mmCIF file of N, CA and C in Angstrom:
data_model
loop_
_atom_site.group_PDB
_atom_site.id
_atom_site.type_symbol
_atom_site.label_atom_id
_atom_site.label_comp_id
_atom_site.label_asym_id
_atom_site.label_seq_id
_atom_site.Cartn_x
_atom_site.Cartn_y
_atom_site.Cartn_z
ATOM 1 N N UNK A 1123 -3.672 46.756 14.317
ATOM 2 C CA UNK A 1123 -2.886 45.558 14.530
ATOM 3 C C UNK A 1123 -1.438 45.800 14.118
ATOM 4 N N UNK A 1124 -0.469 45.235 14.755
ATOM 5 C CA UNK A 1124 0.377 44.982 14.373
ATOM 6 C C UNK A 1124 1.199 44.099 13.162
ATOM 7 N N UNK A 1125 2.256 45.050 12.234
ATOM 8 C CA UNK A 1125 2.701 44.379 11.005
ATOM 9 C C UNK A 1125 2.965 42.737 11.412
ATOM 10 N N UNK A 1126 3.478 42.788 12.577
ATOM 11 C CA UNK A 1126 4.023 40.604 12.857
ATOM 12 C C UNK A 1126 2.987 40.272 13.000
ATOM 13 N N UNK A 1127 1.742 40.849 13.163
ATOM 14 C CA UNK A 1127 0.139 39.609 13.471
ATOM 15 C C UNK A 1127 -0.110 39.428 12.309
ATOM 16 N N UNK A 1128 0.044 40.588 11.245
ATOM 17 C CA UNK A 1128 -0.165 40.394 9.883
ATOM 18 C C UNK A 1128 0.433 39.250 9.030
ATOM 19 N N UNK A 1129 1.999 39.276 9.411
ATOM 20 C CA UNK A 1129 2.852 38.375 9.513
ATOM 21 C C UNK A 1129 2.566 37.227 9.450
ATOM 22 N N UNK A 1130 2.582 37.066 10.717
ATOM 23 C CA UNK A 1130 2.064 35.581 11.360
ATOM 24 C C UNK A 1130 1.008 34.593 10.635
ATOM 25 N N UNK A 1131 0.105 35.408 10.422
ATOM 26 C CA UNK A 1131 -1.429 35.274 10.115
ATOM 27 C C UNK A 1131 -1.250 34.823 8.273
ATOM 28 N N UNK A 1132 -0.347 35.560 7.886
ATOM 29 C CA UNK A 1132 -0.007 35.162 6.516
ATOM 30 C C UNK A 1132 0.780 33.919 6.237
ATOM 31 N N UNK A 1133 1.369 33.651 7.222
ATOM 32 C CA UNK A 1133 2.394 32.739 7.169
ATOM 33 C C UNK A 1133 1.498 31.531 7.946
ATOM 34 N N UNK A 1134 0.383 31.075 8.594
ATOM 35 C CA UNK A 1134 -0.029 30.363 9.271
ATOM 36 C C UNK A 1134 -1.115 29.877 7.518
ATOM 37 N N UNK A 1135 -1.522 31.112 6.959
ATOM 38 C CA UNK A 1135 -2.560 30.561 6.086
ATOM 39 C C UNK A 1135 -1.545 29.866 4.941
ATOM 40 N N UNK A 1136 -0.582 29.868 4.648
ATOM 41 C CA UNK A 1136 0.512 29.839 3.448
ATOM 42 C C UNK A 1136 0.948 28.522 3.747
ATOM 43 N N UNK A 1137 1.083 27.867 5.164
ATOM 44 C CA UNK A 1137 1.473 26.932 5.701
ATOM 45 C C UNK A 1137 0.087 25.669 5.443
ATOM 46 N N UNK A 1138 -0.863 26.067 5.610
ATOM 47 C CA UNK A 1138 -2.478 25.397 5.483
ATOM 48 C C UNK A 1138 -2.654 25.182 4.025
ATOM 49 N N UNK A 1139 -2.743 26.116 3.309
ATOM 50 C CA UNK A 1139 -2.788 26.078 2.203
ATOM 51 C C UNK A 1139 -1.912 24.867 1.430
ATOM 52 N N UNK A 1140 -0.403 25.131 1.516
ATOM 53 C CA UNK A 1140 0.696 23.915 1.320
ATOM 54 C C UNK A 1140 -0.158 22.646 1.433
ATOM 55 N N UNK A 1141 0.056 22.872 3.017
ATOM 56 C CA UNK A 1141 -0.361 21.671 3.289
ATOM 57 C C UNK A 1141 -2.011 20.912 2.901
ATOM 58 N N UNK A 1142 -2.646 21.720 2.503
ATOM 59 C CA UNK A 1142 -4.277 20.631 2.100
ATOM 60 C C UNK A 1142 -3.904 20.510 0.241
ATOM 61 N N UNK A 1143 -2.596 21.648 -0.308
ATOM 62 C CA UNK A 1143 -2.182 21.392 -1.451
ATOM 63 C C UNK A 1143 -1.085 20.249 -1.297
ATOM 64 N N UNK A 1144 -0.379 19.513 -0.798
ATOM 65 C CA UNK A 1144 0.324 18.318 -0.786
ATOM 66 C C UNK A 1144 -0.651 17.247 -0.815
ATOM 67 N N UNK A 1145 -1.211 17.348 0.351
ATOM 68 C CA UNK A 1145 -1.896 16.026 0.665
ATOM 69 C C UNK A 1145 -2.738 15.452 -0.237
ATOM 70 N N UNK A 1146 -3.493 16.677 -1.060
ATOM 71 C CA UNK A 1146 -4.660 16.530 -2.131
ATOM 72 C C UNK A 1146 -3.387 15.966 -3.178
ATOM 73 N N UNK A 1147 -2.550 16.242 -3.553
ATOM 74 C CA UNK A 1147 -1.441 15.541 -4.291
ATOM 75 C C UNK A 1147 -1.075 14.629 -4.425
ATOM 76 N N UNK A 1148 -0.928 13.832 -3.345
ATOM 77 C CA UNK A 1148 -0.334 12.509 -2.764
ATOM 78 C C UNK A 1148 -1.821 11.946 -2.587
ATOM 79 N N UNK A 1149 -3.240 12.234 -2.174
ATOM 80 C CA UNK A 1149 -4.467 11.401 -2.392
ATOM 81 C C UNK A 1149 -4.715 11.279 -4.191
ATOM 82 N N UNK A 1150 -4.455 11.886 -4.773
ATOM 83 C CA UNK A 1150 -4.622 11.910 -6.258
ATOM 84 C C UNK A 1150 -4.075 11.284 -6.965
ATOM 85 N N UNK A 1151 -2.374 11.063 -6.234
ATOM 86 C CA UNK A 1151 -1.124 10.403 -6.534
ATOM 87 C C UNK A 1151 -1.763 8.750 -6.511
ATOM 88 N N UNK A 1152 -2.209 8.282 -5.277
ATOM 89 C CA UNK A 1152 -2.416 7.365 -4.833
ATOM 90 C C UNK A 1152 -3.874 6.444 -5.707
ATOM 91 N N UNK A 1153 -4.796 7.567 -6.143
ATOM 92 C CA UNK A 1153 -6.084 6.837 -6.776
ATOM 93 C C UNK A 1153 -5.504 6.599 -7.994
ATOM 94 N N UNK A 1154 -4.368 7.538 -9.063
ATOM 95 C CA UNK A 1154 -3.792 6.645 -9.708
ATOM 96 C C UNK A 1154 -3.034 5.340 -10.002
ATOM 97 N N UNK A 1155 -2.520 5.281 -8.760
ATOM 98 C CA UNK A 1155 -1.296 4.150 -8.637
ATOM 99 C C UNK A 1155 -2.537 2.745 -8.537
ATOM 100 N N UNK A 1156 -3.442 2.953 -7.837
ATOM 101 C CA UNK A 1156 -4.558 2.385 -7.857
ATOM 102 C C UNK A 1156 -5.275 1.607 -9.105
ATOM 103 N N UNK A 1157 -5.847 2.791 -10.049
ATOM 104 C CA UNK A 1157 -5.953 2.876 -11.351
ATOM 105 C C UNK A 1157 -5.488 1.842 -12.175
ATOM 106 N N UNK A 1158 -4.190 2.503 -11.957
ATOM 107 C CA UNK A 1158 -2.857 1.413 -13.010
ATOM 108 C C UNK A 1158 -3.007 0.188 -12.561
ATOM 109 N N UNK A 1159 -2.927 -0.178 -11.459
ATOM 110 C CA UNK A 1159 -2.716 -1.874 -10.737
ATOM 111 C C UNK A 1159 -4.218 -2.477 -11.693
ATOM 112 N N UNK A 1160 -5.069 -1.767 -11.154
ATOM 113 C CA UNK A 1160 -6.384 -2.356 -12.397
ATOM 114 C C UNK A 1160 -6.425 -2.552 -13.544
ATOM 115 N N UNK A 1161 -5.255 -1.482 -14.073
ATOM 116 C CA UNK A 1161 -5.456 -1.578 -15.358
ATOM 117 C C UNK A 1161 -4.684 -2.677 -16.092
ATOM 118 N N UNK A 1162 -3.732 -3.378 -14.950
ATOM 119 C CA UNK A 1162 -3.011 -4.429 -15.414
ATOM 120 C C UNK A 1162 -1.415 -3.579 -15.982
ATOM 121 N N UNK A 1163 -0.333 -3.370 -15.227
ATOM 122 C CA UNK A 1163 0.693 -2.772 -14.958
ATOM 123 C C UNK A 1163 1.948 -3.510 -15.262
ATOM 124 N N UNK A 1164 2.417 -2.742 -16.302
ATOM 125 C CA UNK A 1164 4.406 -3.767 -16.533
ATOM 126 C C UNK A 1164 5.214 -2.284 -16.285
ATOM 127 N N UNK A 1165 6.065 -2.875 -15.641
ATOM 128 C CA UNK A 1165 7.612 -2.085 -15.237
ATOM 129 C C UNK A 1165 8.426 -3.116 -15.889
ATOM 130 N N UNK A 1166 10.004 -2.424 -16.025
ATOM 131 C CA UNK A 1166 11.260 -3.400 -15.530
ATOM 132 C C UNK A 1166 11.773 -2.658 -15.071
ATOM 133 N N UNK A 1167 12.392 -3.313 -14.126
ATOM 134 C CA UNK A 1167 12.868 -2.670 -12.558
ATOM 135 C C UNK A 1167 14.436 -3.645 -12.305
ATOM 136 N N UNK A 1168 15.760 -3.117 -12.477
ATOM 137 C CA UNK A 1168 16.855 -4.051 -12.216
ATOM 138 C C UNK A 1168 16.756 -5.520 -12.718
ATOM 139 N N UNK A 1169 16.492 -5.150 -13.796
ATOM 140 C CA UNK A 1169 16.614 -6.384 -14.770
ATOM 141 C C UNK A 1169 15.644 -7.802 -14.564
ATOM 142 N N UNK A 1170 14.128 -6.864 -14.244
ATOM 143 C CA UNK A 1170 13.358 -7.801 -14.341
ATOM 144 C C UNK A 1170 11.991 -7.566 -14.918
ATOM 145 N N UNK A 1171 11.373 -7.835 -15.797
ATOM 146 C CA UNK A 1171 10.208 -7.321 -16.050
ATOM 147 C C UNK A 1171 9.079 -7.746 -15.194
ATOM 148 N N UNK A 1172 8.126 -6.864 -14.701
ATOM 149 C CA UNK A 1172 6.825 -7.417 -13.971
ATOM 150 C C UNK A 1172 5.891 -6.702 -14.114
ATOM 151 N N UNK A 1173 4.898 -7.748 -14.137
ATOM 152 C CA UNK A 1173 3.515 -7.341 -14.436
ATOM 153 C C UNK A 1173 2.509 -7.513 -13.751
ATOM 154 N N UNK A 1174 0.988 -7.155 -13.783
ATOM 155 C CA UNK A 1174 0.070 -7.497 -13.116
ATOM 156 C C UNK A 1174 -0.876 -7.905 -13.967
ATOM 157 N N UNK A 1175 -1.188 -9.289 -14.125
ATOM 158 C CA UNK A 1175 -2.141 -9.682 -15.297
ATOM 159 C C UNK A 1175 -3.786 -9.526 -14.440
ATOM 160 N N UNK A 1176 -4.674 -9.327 -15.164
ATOM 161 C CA UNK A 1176 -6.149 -9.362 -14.527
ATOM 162 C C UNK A 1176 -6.414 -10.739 -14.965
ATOM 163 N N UNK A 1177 -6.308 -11.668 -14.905
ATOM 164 C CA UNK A 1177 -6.451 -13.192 -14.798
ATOM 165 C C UNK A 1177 -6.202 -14.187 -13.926
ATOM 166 N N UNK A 1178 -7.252 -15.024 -13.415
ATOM 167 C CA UNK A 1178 -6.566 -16.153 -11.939
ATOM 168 C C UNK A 1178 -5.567 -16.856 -12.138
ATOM 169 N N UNK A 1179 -4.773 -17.257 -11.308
ATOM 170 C CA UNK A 1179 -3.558 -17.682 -11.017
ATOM 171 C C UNK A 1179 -3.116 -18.567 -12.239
ATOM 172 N N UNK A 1180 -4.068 -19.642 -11.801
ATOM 173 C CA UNK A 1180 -4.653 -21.288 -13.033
ATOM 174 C C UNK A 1180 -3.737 -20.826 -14.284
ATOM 175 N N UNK A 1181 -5.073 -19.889 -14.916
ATOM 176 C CA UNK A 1181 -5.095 -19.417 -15.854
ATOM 177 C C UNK A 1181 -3.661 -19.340 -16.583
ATOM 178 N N UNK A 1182 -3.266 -17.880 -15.656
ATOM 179 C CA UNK A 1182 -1.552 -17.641 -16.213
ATOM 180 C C UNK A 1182 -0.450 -18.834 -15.825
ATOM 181 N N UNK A 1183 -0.551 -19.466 -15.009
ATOM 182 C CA UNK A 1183 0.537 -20.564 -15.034
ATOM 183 C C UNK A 1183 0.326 -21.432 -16.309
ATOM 184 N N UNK A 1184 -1.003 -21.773 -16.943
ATOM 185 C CA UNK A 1184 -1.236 -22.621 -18.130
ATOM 186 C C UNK A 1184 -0.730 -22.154 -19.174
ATOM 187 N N UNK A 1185 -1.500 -20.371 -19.168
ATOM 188 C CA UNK A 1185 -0.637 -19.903 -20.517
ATOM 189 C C UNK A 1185 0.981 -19.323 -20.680
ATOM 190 N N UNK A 1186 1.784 -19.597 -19.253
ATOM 191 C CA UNK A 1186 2.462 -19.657 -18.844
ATOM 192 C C UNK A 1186 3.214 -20.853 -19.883
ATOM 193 N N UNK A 1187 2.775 -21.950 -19.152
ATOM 194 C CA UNK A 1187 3.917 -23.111 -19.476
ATOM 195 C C UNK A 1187 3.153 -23.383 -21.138
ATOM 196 N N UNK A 1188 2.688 -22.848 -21.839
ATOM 197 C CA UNK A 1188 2.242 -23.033 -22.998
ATOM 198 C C UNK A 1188 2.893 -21.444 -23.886
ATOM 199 N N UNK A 1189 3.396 -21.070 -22.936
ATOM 200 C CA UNK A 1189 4.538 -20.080 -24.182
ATOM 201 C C UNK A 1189 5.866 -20.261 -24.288
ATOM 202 N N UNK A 1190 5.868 -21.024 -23.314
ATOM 203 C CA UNK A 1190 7.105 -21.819 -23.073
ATOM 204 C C UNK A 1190 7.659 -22.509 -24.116
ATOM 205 N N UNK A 1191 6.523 -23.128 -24.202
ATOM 206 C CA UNK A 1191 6.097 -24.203 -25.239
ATOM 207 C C UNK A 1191 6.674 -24.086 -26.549
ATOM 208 N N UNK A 1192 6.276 -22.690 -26.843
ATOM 209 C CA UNK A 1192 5.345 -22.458 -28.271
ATOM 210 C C UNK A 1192 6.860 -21.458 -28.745
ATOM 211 N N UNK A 1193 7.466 -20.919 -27.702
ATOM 212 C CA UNK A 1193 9.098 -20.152 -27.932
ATOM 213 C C UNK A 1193 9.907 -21.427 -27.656
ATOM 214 N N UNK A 1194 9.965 -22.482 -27.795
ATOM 215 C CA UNK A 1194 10.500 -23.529 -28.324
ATOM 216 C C UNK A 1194 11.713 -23.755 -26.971
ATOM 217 N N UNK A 1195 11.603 -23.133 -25.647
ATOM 218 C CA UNK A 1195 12.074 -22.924 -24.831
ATOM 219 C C UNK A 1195 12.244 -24.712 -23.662
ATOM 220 N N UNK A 1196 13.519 -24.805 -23.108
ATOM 221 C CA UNK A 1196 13.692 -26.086 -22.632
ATOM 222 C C UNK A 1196 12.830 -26.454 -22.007
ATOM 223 N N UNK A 1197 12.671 -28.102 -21.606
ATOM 224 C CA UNK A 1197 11.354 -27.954 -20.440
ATOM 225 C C UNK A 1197 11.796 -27.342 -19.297
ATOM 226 N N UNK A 1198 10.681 -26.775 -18.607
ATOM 227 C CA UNK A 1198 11.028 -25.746 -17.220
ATOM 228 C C UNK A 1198 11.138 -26.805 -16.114
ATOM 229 N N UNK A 1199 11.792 -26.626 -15.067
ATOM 230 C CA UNK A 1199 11.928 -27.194 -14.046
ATOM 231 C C UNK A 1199 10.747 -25.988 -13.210
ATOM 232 N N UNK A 1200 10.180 -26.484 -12.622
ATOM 233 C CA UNK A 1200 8.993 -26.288 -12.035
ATOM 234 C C UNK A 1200 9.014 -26.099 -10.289
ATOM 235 N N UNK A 1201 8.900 -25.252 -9.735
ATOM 236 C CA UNK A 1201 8.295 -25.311 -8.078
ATOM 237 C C UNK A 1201 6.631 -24.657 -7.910
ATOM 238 N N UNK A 1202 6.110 -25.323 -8.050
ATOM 239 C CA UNK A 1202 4.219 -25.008 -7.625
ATOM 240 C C UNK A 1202 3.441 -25.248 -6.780
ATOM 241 N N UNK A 1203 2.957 -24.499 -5.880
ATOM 242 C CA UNK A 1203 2.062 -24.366 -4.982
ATOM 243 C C UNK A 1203 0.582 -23.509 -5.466
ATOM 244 N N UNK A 1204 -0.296 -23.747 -4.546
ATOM 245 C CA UNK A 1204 -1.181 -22.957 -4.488
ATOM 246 C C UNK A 1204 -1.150 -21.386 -4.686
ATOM 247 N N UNK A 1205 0.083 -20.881 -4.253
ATOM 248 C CA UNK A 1205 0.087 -19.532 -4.107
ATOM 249 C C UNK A 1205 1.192 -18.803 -5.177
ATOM 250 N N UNK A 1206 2.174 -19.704 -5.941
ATOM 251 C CA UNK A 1206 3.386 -19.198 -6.481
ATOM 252 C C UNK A 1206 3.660 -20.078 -7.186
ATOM 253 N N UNK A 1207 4.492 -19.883 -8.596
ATOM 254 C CA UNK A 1207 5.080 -20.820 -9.640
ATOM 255 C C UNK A 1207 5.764 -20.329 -10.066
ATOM 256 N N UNK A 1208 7.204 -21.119 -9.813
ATOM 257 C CA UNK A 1208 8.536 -20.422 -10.306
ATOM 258 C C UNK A 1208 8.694 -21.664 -11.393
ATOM 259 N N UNK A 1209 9.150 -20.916 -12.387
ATOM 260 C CA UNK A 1209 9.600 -21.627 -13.771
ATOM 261 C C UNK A 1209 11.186 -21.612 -14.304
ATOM 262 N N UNK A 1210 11.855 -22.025 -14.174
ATOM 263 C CA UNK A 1210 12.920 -21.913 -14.742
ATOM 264 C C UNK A 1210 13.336 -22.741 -15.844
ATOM 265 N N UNK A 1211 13.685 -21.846 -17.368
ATOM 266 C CA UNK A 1211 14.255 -22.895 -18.680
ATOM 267 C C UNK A 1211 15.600 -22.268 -18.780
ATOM 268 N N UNK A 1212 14.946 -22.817 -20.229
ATOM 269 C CA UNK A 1212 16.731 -21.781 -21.336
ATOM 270 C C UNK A 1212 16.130 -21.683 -22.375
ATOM 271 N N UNK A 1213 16.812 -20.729 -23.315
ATOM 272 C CA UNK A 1213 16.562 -20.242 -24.237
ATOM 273 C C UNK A 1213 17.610 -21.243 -25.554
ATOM 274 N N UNK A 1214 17.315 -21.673 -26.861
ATOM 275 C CA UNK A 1214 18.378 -22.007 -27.238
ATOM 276 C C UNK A 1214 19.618 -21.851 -27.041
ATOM 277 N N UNK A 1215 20.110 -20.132 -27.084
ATOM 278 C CA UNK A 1215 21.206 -19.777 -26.793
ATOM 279 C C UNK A 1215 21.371 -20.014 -25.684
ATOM 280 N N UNK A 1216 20.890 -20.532 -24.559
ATOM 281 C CA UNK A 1216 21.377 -20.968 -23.096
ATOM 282 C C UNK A 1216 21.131 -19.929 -22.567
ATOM 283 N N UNK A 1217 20.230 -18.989 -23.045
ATOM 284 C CA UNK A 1217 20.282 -18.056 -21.656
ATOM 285 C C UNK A 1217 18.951 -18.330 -20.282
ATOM 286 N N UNK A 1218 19.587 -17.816 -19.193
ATOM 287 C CA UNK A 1218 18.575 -18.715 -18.350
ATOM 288 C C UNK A 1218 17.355 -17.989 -18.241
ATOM 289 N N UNK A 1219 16.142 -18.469 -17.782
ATOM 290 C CA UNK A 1219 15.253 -17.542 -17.887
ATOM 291 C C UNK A 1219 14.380 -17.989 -16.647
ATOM 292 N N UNK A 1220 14.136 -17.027 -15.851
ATOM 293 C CA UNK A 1220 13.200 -17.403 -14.645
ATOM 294 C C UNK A 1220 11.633 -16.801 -14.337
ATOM 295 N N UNK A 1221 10.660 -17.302 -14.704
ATOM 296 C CA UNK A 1221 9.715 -16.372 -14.594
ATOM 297 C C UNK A 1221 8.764 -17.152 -12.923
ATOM 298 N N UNK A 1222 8.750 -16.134 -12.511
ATOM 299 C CA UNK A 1222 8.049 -16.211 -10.754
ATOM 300 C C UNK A 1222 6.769 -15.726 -11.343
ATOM 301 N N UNK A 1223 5.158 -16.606 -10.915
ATOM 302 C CA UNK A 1223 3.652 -16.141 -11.052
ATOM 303 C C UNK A 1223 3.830 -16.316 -9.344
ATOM 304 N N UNK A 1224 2.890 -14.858 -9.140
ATOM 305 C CA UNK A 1224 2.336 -15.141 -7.819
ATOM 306 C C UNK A 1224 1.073 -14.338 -7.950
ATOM 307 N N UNK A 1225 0.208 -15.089 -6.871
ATOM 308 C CA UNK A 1225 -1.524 -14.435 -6.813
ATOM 309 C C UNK A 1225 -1.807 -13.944 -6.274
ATOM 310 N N UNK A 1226 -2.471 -13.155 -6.748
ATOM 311 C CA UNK A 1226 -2.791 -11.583 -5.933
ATOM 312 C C UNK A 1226 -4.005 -11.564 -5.794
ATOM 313 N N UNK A 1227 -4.574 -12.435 -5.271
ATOM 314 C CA UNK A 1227 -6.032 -12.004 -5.497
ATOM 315 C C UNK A 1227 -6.858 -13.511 -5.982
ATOM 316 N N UNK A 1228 -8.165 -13.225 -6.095
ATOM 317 C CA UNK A 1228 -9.130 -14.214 -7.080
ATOM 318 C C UNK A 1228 -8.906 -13.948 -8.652
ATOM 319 N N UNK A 1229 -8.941 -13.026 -8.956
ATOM 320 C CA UNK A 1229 -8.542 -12.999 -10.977
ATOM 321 C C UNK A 1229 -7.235 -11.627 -11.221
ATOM 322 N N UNK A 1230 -6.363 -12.001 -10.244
ATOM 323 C CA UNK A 1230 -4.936 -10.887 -10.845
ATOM 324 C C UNK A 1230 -3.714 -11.852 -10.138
ATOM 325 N N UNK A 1231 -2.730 -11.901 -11.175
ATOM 326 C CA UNK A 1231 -1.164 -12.585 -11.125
ATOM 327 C C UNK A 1231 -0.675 -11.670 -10.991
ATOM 328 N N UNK A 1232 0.598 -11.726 -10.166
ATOM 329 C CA UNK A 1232 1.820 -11.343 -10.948
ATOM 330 C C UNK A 1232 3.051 -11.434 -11.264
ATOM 331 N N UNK A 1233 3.377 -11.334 -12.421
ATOM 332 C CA UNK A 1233 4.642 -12.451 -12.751
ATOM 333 C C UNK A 1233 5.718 -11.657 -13.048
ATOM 334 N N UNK A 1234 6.893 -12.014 -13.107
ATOM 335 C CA UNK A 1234 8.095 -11.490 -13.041
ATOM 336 C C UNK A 1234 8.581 -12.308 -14.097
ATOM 337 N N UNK A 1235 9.389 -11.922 -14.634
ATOM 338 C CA UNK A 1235 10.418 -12.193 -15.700
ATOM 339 C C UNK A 1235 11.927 -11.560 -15.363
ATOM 340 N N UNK A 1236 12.682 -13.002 -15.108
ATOM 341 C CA UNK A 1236 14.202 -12.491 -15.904
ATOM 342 C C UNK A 1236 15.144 -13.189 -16.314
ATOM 343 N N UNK A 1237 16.396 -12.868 -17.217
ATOM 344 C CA UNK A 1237 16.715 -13.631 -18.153
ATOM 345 C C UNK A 1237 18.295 -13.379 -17.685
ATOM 346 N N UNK A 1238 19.081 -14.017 -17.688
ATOM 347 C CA UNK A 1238 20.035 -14.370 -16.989
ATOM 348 C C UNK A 1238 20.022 -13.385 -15.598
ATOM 349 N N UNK A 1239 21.751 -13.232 -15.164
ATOM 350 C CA UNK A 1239 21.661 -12.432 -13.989
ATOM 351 C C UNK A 1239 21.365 -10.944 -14.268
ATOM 352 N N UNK A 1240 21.393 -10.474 -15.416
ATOM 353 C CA UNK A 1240 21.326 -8.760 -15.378
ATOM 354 C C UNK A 1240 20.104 -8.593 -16.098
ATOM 355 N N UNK A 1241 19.137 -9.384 -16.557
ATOM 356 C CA UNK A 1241 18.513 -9.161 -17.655
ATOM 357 C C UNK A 1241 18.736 -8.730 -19.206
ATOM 358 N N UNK A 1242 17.499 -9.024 -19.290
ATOM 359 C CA UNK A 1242 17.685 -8.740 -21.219
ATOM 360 C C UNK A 1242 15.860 -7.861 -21.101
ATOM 361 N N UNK A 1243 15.686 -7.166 -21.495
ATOM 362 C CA UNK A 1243 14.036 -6.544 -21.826
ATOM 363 C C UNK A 1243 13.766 -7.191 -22.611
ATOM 364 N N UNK A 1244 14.486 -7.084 -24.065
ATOM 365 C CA UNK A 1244 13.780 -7.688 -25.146
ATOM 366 C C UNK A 1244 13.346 -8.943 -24.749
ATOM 367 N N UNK A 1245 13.907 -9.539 -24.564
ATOM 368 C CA UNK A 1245 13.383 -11.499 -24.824
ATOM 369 C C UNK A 1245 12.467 -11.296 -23.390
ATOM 370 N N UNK A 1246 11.958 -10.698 -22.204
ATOM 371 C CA UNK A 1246 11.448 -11.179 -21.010
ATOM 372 C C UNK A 1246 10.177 -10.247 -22.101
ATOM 373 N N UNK A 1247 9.767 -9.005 -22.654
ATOM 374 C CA UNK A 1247 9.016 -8.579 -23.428
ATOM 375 C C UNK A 1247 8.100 -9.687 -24.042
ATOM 376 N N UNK A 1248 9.413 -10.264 -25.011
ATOM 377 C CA UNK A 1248 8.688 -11.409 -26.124
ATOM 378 C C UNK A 1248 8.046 -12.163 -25.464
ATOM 379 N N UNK A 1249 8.895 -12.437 -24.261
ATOM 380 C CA UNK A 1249 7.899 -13.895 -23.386
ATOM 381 C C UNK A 1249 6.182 -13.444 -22.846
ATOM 382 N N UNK A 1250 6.460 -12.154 -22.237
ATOM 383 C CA UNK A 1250 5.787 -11.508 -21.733
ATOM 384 C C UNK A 1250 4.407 -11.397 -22.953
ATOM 385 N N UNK A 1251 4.400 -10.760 -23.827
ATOM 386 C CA UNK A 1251 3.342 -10.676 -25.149
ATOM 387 C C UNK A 1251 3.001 -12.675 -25.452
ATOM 388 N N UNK A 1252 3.640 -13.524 -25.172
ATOM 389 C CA UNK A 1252 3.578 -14.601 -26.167
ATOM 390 C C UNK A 1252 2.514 -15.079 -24.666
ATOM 391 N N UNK A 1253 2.557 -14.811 -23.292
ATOM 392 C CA UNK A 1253 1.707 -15.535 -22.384
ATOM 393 C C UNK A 1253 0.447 -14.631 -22.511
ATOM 394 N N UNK A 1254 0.429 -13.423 -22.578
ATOM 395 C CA UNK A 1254 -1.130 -12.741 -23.310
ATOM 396 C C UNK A 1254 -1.424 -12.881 -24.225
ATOM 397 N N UNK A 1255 -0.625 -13.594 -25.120
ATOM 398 C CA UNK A 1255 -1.261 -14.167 -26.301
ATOM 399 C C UNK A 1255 -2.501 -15.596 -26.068
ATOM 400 N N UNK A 1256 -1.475 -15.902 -25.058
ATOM 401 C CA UNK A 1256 -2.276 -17.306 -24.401
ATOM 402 C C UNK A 1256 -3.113 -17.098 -23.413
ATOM 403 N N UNK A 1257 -3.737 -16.098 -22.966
ATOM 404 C CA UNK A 1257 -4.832 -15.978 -22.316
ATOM 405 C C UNK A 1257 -6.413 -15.804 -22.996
#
């Protein structure tokens, strides 16, 4: 045979190989990302914290407006539906605070937190721990 069939033949298996090594990467990639969503997931992402609670909607909007409560936070002006609950207060210091629940499902939320226009972590955090406190 010729050295280019050799070539070829090396370079066709090198190419296969890659490729069932990516894909197995990105399927592995994916049963994690999976994983995490189950496991109940917080980011902050451009100045907003969000999460995925494993609890029905009900649930987190109650312990929702009951940490509200309990962080001594203004009453919220309220938009609620079946599917979404946007909350908006203040904080003593006036800072504004908006937390969006939406349902994902029969027993998973997920809610967003943010606290004026750029965010703050800390205080959407505190809020964040004080409504799993209330579940």
């Amino acid at each position: 045979m010729k050295k280019s069939t050799y070539f070829f033949r090396g370079l066709a298996g090198a190419l296969l190989a890659a490729t069932l090594l990516l894909n197995s990467g990105c399927f592995l990639f994916a049963v994690a990302a999976v994983g995490a969503a189950a496991a109940g997931t917080v980011a902050y992402v451009d100045g907003k914290l969000e999460a995925t609670l494993g609890y029905p909607y009900n649930t987190v909007a109650d312990a929702t407006n009951k940490a509200i409560n309990q962080l001594g936070f203004a009453k919220p002006e309220e938009h609620k539906d079946e599917l979404s609950d946007i909350l908006t207060t203040h904080t003593a210091k006036g800072n504004q605070v908006v937390i969006t629940l939406t349902k994902d499902g029969d027993s998973s939320t997920k809610v967003s937190i943010r606290v004026d226009t750029m965010g703050d972590k800390e205080i959407s955090q505190t809020i964040l721990d004080k409504i799993k406190s209330n579940l």
